[in-house]
């Protein structure tokens, strides 16, 4: 599966319909949550997804909810499936189904499901059931659409879908192994010499960050607490802020996609990465902003599915493996007693092995150690 996202260019009437369908999705999801919780409270049993789905068929017959007949019938149907999936995830993670949230109209991200069988792709436009023909910024794929969603990110409407492609066979070097050390200063450095820089240090991203902060301050100054509707200048600053945030998000995601695609195209036998405590790093006030900006978790996620698609083994080294402290040449482990009681810290970017006198770059040395760990683990 490969995901695609294309921007839509709806008319004013079509945009109103899009908002109505997004509201229907939100209404159906929240109603499923209330029904499920009440049913469990009275019966101590779980309400099935089929029962929730049938409820909306009966609900349309009530005069109060007659407006559901004007909406696409697949929207509430899929909302019940989405809630059922969220409830199952809650059971898997917490052992109960209560760790699901209501959908809020104040959430920036809104959207709804579209049945792919009712969708017709035209020249730079898509014909949707109950929505009509909506223009797109580029030509969508003609067929093989799965899990089609129309989403709004706060600044514009997009159609998101997946397409199935033939899985390639791994024809690369089956004995090659790549160790990857991720960090804050540099996104990733590999044992084969590949380096992926920190995109947040580029001139373009730094200027966009300055603009984002500027619009954020304008919003803060123009916001009047307690007012249901704010001034026009507030909404101007808000729209400008959303556009800058979208541009930053696209730049960072594009950088991650290019990096992970380049790694996957080398077609090694295996790729070895660190097992980082990202949640712990995000709680550190000195590292939180830099860690979030690097999007290391997203980097790992993209690398995982691209390795799976290209038949590459992705291995995570154990958290207690000191990849940076070990000498990749002789195996000596950094000991502060040999370095005038200087403790190991992030400020040490280069160090010389006390045993073999080899000078190491901290990150490159860690990537080689990750590669060596995999080979030792396989032979053990």
Tab-separated table of C-alpha atoms in Angstrom:
chain	number	residue	atom	x	y	z
A	1	UNK	CA	0.000	0.000	0.000
A	2	UNK	CA	1.178	3.522	-0.820
A	3	UNK	CA	-0.580	6.580	0.561
A	4	UNK	CA	-1.438	9.583	-1.600
A	5	UNK	CA	-2.755	13.020	-0.622
A	6	UNK	CA	-4.093	15.541	-3.162
A	7	UNK	CA	-5.459	19.009	-2.491
A	8	UNK	CA	-9.077	19.716	-3.436
A	9	UNK	CA	-10.393	22.976	-4.864
A	10	UNK	CA	-14.082	23.000	-3.892
A	11	UNK	CA	-16.563	25.760	-4.665
A	12	UNK	CA	-18.343	27.611	-1.829
A	13	UNK	CA	-21.377	25.303	-2.099
A	14	UNK	CA	-19.207	22.195	-2.188
A	15	UNK	CA	-17.228	23.366	0.829
A	16	UNK	CA	-20.461	23.757	2.786
A	17	UNK	CA	-21.355	20.157	1.890
A	18	UNK	CA	-17.889	19.002	2.960
A	19	UNK	CA	-18.335	20.642	6.365
A	20	UNK	CA	-21.763	19.027	6.746
A	21	UNK	CA	-20.324	15.568	6.042
A	22	UNK	CA	-17.447	16.205	8.455
A	23	UNK	CA	-20.014	17.195	11.088
A	24	UNK	CA	-21.997	14.025	10.364
A	25	UNK	CA	-18.866	11.944	10.920
A	26	UNK	CA	-18.229	13.703	14.222
A	27	UNK	CA	-21.873	13.315	15.314
A	28	UNK	CA	-21.947	9.591	14.493
A	29	UNK	CA	-18.642	8.856	16.216
A	30	UNK	CA	-19.658	10.672	19.419
A	31	UNK	CA	-23.070	8.981	19.429
A	32	UNK	CA	-21.403	5.570	19.145
A	33	UNK	CA	-19.198	6.411	22.120
A	34	UNK	CA	-22.174	7.477	24.279
A	35	UNK	CA	-24.197	4.403	23.271
A	36	UNK	CA	-21.310	2.065	23.998
A	37	UNK	CA	-20.628	3.536	27.453
A	38	UNK	CA	-24.293	3.515	28.499
A	39	UNK	CA	-24.801	-0.043	27.240
A	40	UNK	CA	-21.774	-1.226	29.211
A	41	UNK	CA	-22.975	0.648	32.321
A	42	UNK	CA	-26.343	-1.129	32.297
A	43	UNK	CA	-25.404	-4.590	30.990
A	44	UNK	CA	-21.616	-4.909	31.632
A	45	UNK	CA	-21.352	-6.061	28.010
A	46	UNK	CA	-19.784	-4.526	24.908
A	47	UNK	CA	-22.086	-3.097	22.253
A	48	UNK	CA	-21.297	-4.636	18.859
A	49	UNK	CA	-20.327	-2.569	15.843
A	50	UNK	CA	-23.200	-4.027	13.791
A	51	UNK	CA	-25.723	-2.840	16.396
A	52	UNK	CA	-24.290	0.680	16.302
A	53	UNK	CA	-24.403	0.639	12.510
A	54	UNK	CA	-28.057	-0.458	12.416
A	55	UNK	CA	-28.913	2.292	14.899
A	56	UNK	CA	-28.213	5.007	12.302
A	57	UNK	CA	-30.539	3.312	9.790
A	58	UNK	CA	-33.376	3.588	12.321
A	59	UNK	CA	-32.310	7.077	13.388
A	60	UNK	CA	-32.946	8.477	9.886
A	61	UNK	CA	-36.664	7.737	10.256
A	62	UNK	CA	-37.003	10.143	13.182
A	63	UNK	CA	-38.049	13.683	12.152
A	64	UNK	CA	-35.361	15.200	14.364
A	65	UNK	CA	-32.625	13.397	12.440
A	66	UNK	CA	-34.130	13.578	8.954
A	67	UNK	CA	-31.076	15.576	7.829
A	68	UNK	CA	-29.088	12.317	7.866
A	69	UNK	CA	-30.926	11.327	4.669
A	70	UNK	CA	-29.153	14.155	2.812
A	71	UNK	CA	-25.721	12.869	3.876
A	72	UNK	CA	-23.791	9.974	2.377
A	73	UNK	CA	-24.924	6.776	4.126
A	74	UNK	CA	-21.345	5.476	4.245
A	75	UNK	CA	-20.201	8.277	6.586
A	76	UNK	CA	-22.019	7.161	9.797
A	77	UNK	CA	-21.420	3.526	8.864
A	78	UNK	CA	-17.667	4.057	8.744
A	79	UNK	CA	-17.787	6.206	11.900
A	80	UNK	CA	-19.101	3.195	13.825
A	81	UNK	CA	-16.230	1.113	12.428
A	82	UNK	CA	-13.698	3.792	13.381
A	83	UNK	CA	-15.029	3.923	16.944
A	84	UNK	CA	-14.991	0.129	17.176
A	85	UNK	CA	-11.337	0.138	16.098
A	86	UNK	CA	-10.490	2.843	18.648
A	87	UNK	CA	-12.263	0.833	21.355
A	88	UNK	CA	-10.348	-2.323	20.427
A	89	UNK	CA	-7.071	-0.387	20.584
A	90	UNK	CA	-8.059	0.838	24.048
A	91	UNK	CA	-8.675	-2.755	25.162
A	92	UNK	CA	-5.314	-3.901	23.765
A	93	UNK	CA	-3.369	-1.097	25.461
A	94	UNK	CA	-5.257	-0.417	28.721
A	95	UNK	CA	-7.449	-3.492	29.221
A	96	UNK	CA	-10.684	-1.487	28.919
A	97	UNK	CA	-12.598	0.459	26.260
A	98	UNK	CA	-12.840	3.813	28.021
A	99	UNK	CA	-9.619	5.376	26.673
A	100	UNK	CA	-11.325	6.868	23.621
A	101	UNK	CA	-11.964	10.579	23.142
A	102	UNK	CA	-14.950	12.467	21.790
A	103	UNK	CA	-14.424	14.268	18.492
A	104	UNK	CA	-14.588	18.050	18.943
A	105	UNK	CA	-15.729	20.642	16.427
A	106	UNK	CA	-12.887	22.844	17.679
A	107	UNK	CA	-10.298	20.329	16.509
A	108	UNK	CA	-8.324	21.672	13.533
A	109	UNK	CA	-8.305	18.308	11.742
A	110	UNK	CA	-11.740	17.262	10.466
A	111	UNK	CA	-12.733	14.686	7.876
A	112	UNK	CA	-14.915	11.780	6.784
A	113	UNK	CA	-14.851	8.516	4.845
A	114	UNK	CA	-15.692	8.143	1.144
A	115	UNK	CA	-16.653	4.865	-0.515
A	116	UNK	CA	-14.121	4.282	-3.309
A	117	UNK	CA	-16.654	2.358	-5.427
A	118	UNK	CA	-18.835	5.481	-5.743
A	119	UNK	CA	-15.908	7.710	-6.732
A	120	UNK	CA	-15.042	8.512	-10.356
A	121	UNK	CA	-11.662	10.002	-11.301
A	122	UNK	CA	-11.767	12.545	-14.137
A	123	UNK	CA	-9.153	14.884	-15.618
A	124	UNK	CA	-7.766	16.815	-12.615
A	125	UNK	CA	-11.046	16.323	-10.770
A	126	UNK	CA	-12.953	13.677	-8.830
A	127	UNK	CA	-16.688	13.013	-8.894
A	128	UNK	CA	-18.032	12.111	-5.430
A	129	UNK	CA	-21.467	10.833	-4.519
A	130	UNK	CA	-23.605	13.601	-2.880
A	131	UNK	CA	-20.712	16.070	-3.304
A	132	UNK	CA	-20.461	16.438	-7.076
A	133	UNK	CA	-17.320	16.962	-9.137
A	134	UNK	CA	-14.500	18.674	-7.213
A	135	UNK	CA	-11.361	19.943	-8.926
A	136	UNK	CA	-7.904	18.846	-7.746
A	137	UNK	CA	-4.487	20.481	-7.977
A	138	UNK	CA	-3.008	17.456	-9.786
A	139	UNK	CA	-4.148	14.306	-11.533
A	140	UNK	CA	-5.238	11.523	-9.112
A	141	UNK	CA	-4.648	7.833	-9.769
A	142	UNK	CA	-7.316	6.297	-11.962
A	143	UNK	CA	-8.072	3.132	-9.971
A	144	UNK	CA	-7.112	0.848	-7.055
A	145	UNK	CA	-8.242	3.295	-4.370
A	146	UNK	CA	-8.550	2.081	-0.780
A	147	UNK	CA	-9.547	3.802	2.469
A	148	UNK	CA	-10.464	7.109	0.840
A	149	UNK	CA	-10.836	10.020	3.249
A	150	UNK	CA	-11.569	13.695	2.729
A	151	UNK	CA	-9.762	15.728	5.390
A	152	UNK	CA	-9.407	19.368	6.392
A	153	UNK	CA	-6.152	20.412	8.083
A	154	UNK	CA	-7.348	23.856	9.171
A	155	UNK	CA	-6.290	25.613	5.968
A	156	UNK	CA	-7.543	23.467	3.082
A	157	UNK	CA	-9.367	20.324	1.935
A	158	UNK	CA	-7.531	17.188	0.790
A	159	UNK	CA	-8.424	13.739	-0.456
A	160	UNK	CA	-6.295	10.980	1.036
A	161	UNK	CA	-6.246	7.404	-0.232
A	162	UNK	CA	-4.074	4.310	-0.542
A	163	UNK	CA	-3.205	2.327	-3.653
A	164	UNK	CA	-1.893	-1.206	-3.892
A	165	UNK	CA	1.333	-1.745	-5.777
A	166	UNK	CA	3.298	-4.885	-6.519
A	167	UNK	CA	5.797	-5.671	-3.791
A	168	UNK	CA	9.363	-5.733	-5.187
A	169	UNK	CA	11.822	-8.506	-4.398
A	170	UNK	CA	15.030	-7.703	-2.514
A	171	UNK	CA	17.714	-7.971	-5.184
A	172	UNK	CA	20.355	-6.031	-3.238
A	173	UNK	CA	23.400	-7.204	-1.302
A	174	UNK	CA	22.008	-9.830	1.079
A	175	UNK	CA	25.059	-9.675	3.382
A	176	UNK	CA	25.177	-5.900	3.864
A	177	UNK	CA	24.045	-4.438	7.193
A	178	UNK	CA	23.539	-0.740	7.959
A	179	UNK	CA	23.665	0.691	11.469
A	180	UNK	CA	21.843	4.007	11.984
A	181	UNK	CA	22.420	6.394	14.861
A	182	UNK	CA	19.750	9.070	15.215
A	183	UNK	CA	20.243	12.239	17.184
A	184	UNK	CA	19.381	15.869	17.754
A	185	UNK	CA	22.337	17.580	16.093
A	186	UNK	CA	22.068	15.378	12.978
A	187	UNK	CA	18.942	13.445	12.026
A	188	UNK	CA	20.791	10.227	11.210
A	189	UNK	CA	24.299	9.029	10.450
A	190	UNK	CA	24.840	5.591	8.920
A	191	UNK	CA	27.650	3.074	9.123
A	192	UNK	CA	28.005	3.171	5.323
A	193	UNK	CA	28.831	6.909	5.423
A	194	UNK	CA	25.392	8.312	4.571
A	195	UNK	CA	24.500	11.426	6.592
A	196	UNK	CA	21.074	13.065	6.845
A	197	UNK	CA	21.244	16.593	8.188
A	198	UNK	CA	18.904	18.310	10.618
A	199	UNK	CA	16.362	20.093	8.398
A	200	UNK	CA	15.481	22.488	11.245
A	201	UNK	CA	18.886	24.151	10.960
A	202	UNK	CA	18.360	25.261	7.359
A	203	UNK	CA	17.722	28.920	6.562
A	204	UNK	CA	14.265	28.281	5.105
A	205	UNK	CA	12.944	26.399	8.132
A	206	UNK	CA	14.400	28.896	10.609
A	207	UNK	CA	12.684	31.782	8.784
A	208	UNK	CA	9.378	29.892	8.713
A	209	UNK	CA	9.705	29.233	12.453
A	210	UNK	CA	10.171	32.971	13.025
A	211	UNK	CA	7.010	33.682	11.016
A	212	UNK	CA	5.105	30.999	12.957
A	213	UNK	CA	6.064	32.599	16.272
A	214	UNK	CA	5.132	36.029	14.907
A	215	UNK	CA	1.598	34.930	13.945
A	216	UNK	CA	1.233	33.047	17.215
A	217	UNK	CA	1.942	36.246	19.134
A	218	UNK	CA	-0.532	38.175	17.002
A	219	UNK	CA	-3.216	35.577	17.774
A	220	UNK	CA	-2.439	35.794	21.487
A	221	UNK	CA	-2.697	39.600	21.544
A	222	UNK	CA	-5.914	39.707	19.496
A	223	UNK	CA	-7.720	36.953	21.389
A	224	UNK	CA	-10.421	38.196	23.755
A	225	UNK	CA	-11.215	35.705	26.511
A	226	UNK	CA	-14.899	34.868	26.894
A	227	UNK	CA	-15.909	36.088	23.420
A	228	UNK	CA	-17.602	33.476	21.248
A	229	UNK	CA	-16.467	35.207	18.048
A	230	UNK	CA	-13.135	36.959	17.710
A	231	UNK	CA	-12.126	39.918	15.526
A	232	UNK	CA	-11.341	39.600	11.815
A	233	UNK	CA	-7.659	40.336	12.501
A	234	UNK	CA	-7.529	37.362	14.860
A	235	UNK	CA	-8.805	35.024	12.144
A	236	UNK	CA	-6.376	36.524	9.616
A	237	UNK	CA	-3.480	35.741	11.953
A	238	UNK	CA	-4.920	32.279	12.602
A	239	UNK	CA	-5.143	31.434	8.877
A	240	UNK	CA	-1.611	32.719	8.299
A	241	UNK	CA	-0.385	30.640	11.242
A	242	UNK	CA	-2.058	27.499	9.887
A	243	UNK	CA	-0.482	27.985	6.449
A	244	UNK	CA	3.000	28.386	7.933
A	245	UNK	CA	2.496	25.308	10.139
A	246	UNK	CA	1.366	23.294	7.121
A	247	UNK	CA	4.420	24.391	5.140
A	248	UNK	CA	6.746	23.445	8.006
A	249	UNK	CA	5.054	20.070	8.386
A	250	UNK	CA	5.351	19.360	4.657
A	251	UNK	CA	9.054	20.317	4.579
A	252	UNK	CA	9.886	18.094	7.547
A	253	UNK	CA	7.855	15.136	6.282
A	254	UNK	CA	9.378	15.456	2.816
A	255	UNK	CA	12.874	15.396	4.348
A	256	UNK	CA	12.013	12.239	6.296
A	257	UNK	CA	10.524	10.544	3.230
A	258	UNK	CA	13.612	11.321	1.150
A	259	UNK	CA	15.930	10.019	3.882
A	260	UNK	CA	14.016	6.773	4.521
A	261	UNK	CA	13.514	6.141	0.782
A	262	UNK	CA	17.247	6.569	0.159
A	263	UNK	CA	18.022	4.065	2.916
A	264	UNK	CA	15.476	1.538	1.630
A	265	UNK	CA	16.832	1.802	-1.927
A	266	UNK	CA	20.259	0.573	-0.778
A	267	UNK	CA	18.524	-2.824	-0.286
A	268	UNK	CA	20.712	-4.216	2.550
A	269	UNK	CA	20.037	-7.439	4.422
A	270	UNK	CA	19.196	-5.561	7.609
A	271	UNK	CA	19.037	-2.094	9.145
A	272	UNK	CA	19.834	-1.696	12.853
A	273	UNK	CA	18.475	1.259	14.839
A	274	UNK	CA	18.477	2.314	18.495
A	275	UNK	CA	15.645	1.709	20.951
A	276	UNK	CA	15.160	5.279	22.142
A	277	UNK	CA	12.962	6.347	25.048
A	278	UNK	CA	11.237	9.089	23.055
A	279	UNK	CA	8.564	9.721	25.692
A	280	UNK	CA	11.310	10.276	28.280
A	281	UNK	CA	13.231	12.592	25.926
A	282	UNK	CA	10.106	14.681	25.318
A	283	UNK	CA	9.757	15.214	29.079
A	284	UNK	CA	13.259	16.681	29.256
A	285	UNK	CA	12.820	20.454	28.995
A	286	UNK	CA	16.282	20.826	27.419
A	287	UNK	CA	15.688	18.206	24.710
A	288	UNK	CA	11.926	18.280	24.155
A	289	UNK	CA	11.765	20.969	21.452
A	290	UNK	CA	14.729	19.614	19.482
A	291	UNK	CA	13.448	16.030	19.729
A	292	UNK	CA	9.944	16.994	18.580
A	293	UNK	CA	11.365	19.021	15.674
A	294	UNK	CA	13.487	16.104	14.467
A	295	UNK	CA	10.415	13.794	14.398
A	296	UNK	CA	12.518	10.738	15.185
A	297	UNK	CA	9.397	8.688	15.918
A	298	UNK	CA	8.029	9.468	12.439
A	299	UNK	CA	11.454	8.643	10.963
A	300	UNK	CA	11.307	5.197	12.592
A	301	UNK	CA	7.695	4.674	11.469
A	302	UNK	CA	8.485	5.448	7.833
A	303	UNK	CA	11.624	3.334	7.940
A	304	UNK	CA	9.662	0.404	9.373
A	305	UNK	CA	7.050	0.187	6.626
A	306	UNK	CA	9.539	0.894	3.839
A	307	UNK	CA	11.833	-1.866	5.106
A	308	UNK	CA	8.879	-4.234	5.262
A	309	UNK	CA	7.857	-3.282	1.719
A	310	UNK	CA	11.408	-3.874	0.407
A	311	UNK	CA	11.925	-7.140	2.379
A	312	UNK	CA	14.607	-5.603	4.597
A	313	UNK	CA	14.983	-6.763	8.189
A	314	UNK	CA	14.652	-3.865	10.653
A	315	UNK	CA	16.222	-4.584	14.051
A	316	UNK	CA	16.125	-2.485	17.230
A	317	UNK	CA	19.153	-2.782	19.482
A	318	UNK	CA	18.384	-3.096	23.228
A	319	UNK	CA	18.112	0.114	25.223
A	320	UNK	CA	20.966	-0.856	27.534
A	321	UNK	CA	23.412	-1.228	24.635
A	322	UNK	CA	25.966	1.611	24.977
A	323	UNK	CA	26.569	2.179	21.263
A	324	UNK	CA	28.175	5.619	21.705
A	325	UNK	CA	30.477	4.676	24.611
A	326	UNK	CA	32.059	1.622	22.983
A	327	UNK	CA	35.136	1.802	20.792
A	328	UNK	CA	34.204	0.264	17.447
A	329	UNK	CA	37.863	-0.685	16.877
A	330	UNK	CA	38.789	-2.610	20.061
A	331	UNK	CA	35.580	-2.745	22.137
A	332	UNK	CA	36.806	-0.562	25.013
A	333	UNK	CA	34.008	1.131	26.973
A	334	UNK	CA	34.309	4.778	27.981
A	335	UNK	CA	35.269	5.091	31.651
A	336	UNK	CA	35.342	8.516	33.261
A	337	UNK	CA	38.250	7.423	35.500
A	338	UNK	CA	40.456	7.312	32.401
A	339	UNK	CA	39.371	10.821	31.318
A	340	UNK	CA	39.970	12.924	34.446
A	341	UNK	CA	36.569	11.886	35.912
A	342	UNK	CA	34.705	13.529	33.036
A	343	UNK	CA	31.243	11.941	32.904
A	344	UNK	CA	29.692	10.874	29.608
A	345	UNK	CA	27.321	13.551	28.245
A	346	UNK	CA	25.882	14.978	25.035
A	347	UNK	CA	28.648	17.603	24.965
A	348	UNK	CA	31.187	14.910	24.023
A	349	UNK	CA	31.067	14.826	20.248
A	350	UNK	CA	34.526	13.267	19.695
A	351	UNK	CA	36.607	11.095	21.971
A	352	UNK	CA	39.847	9.104	21.818
A	353	UNK	CA	39.890	5.491	22.939
A	354	UNK	CA	42.090	5.054	26.034
A	355	UNK	CA	43.070	1.559	24.944
A	356	UNK	CA	43.871	1.782	21.198
A	357	UNK	CA	44.155	5.607	20.870
A	358	UNK	CA	41.640	5.700	18.016
A	359	UNK	CA	39.726	8.978	17.725
A	360	UNK	CA	35.988	8.526	17.180
A	361	UNK	CA	33.164	10.726	16.029
A	362	UNK	CA	30.444	9.997	18.560
A	363	UNK	CA	27.554	9.415	16.102
A	364	UNK	CA	29.503	7.562	13.399
A	365	UNK	CA	31.101	5.331	16.027
A	366	UNK	CA	27.615	4.509	17.382
A	367	UNK	CA	26.359	3.517	13.921
A	368	UNK	CA	29.306	1.127	13.428
A	369	UNK	CA	28.701	-0.397	16.867
A	370	UNK	CA	25.039	-0.989	15.985
A	371	UNK	CA	26.133	-2.794	12.836
A	372	UNK	CA	28.660	-4.876	14.800
A	373	UNK	CA	26.042	-5.710	17.456
A	374	UNK	CA	23.792	-7.240	14.800
A	375	UNK	CA	26.594	-9.449	13.476
A	376	UNK	CA	27.526	-10.607	16.994
A	377	UNK	CA	23.865	-11.278	17.843
A	378	UNK	CA	23.483	-13.426	14.709
A	379	UNK	CA	26.600	-15.508	15.432
A	380	UNK	CA	25.758	-15.952	19.145
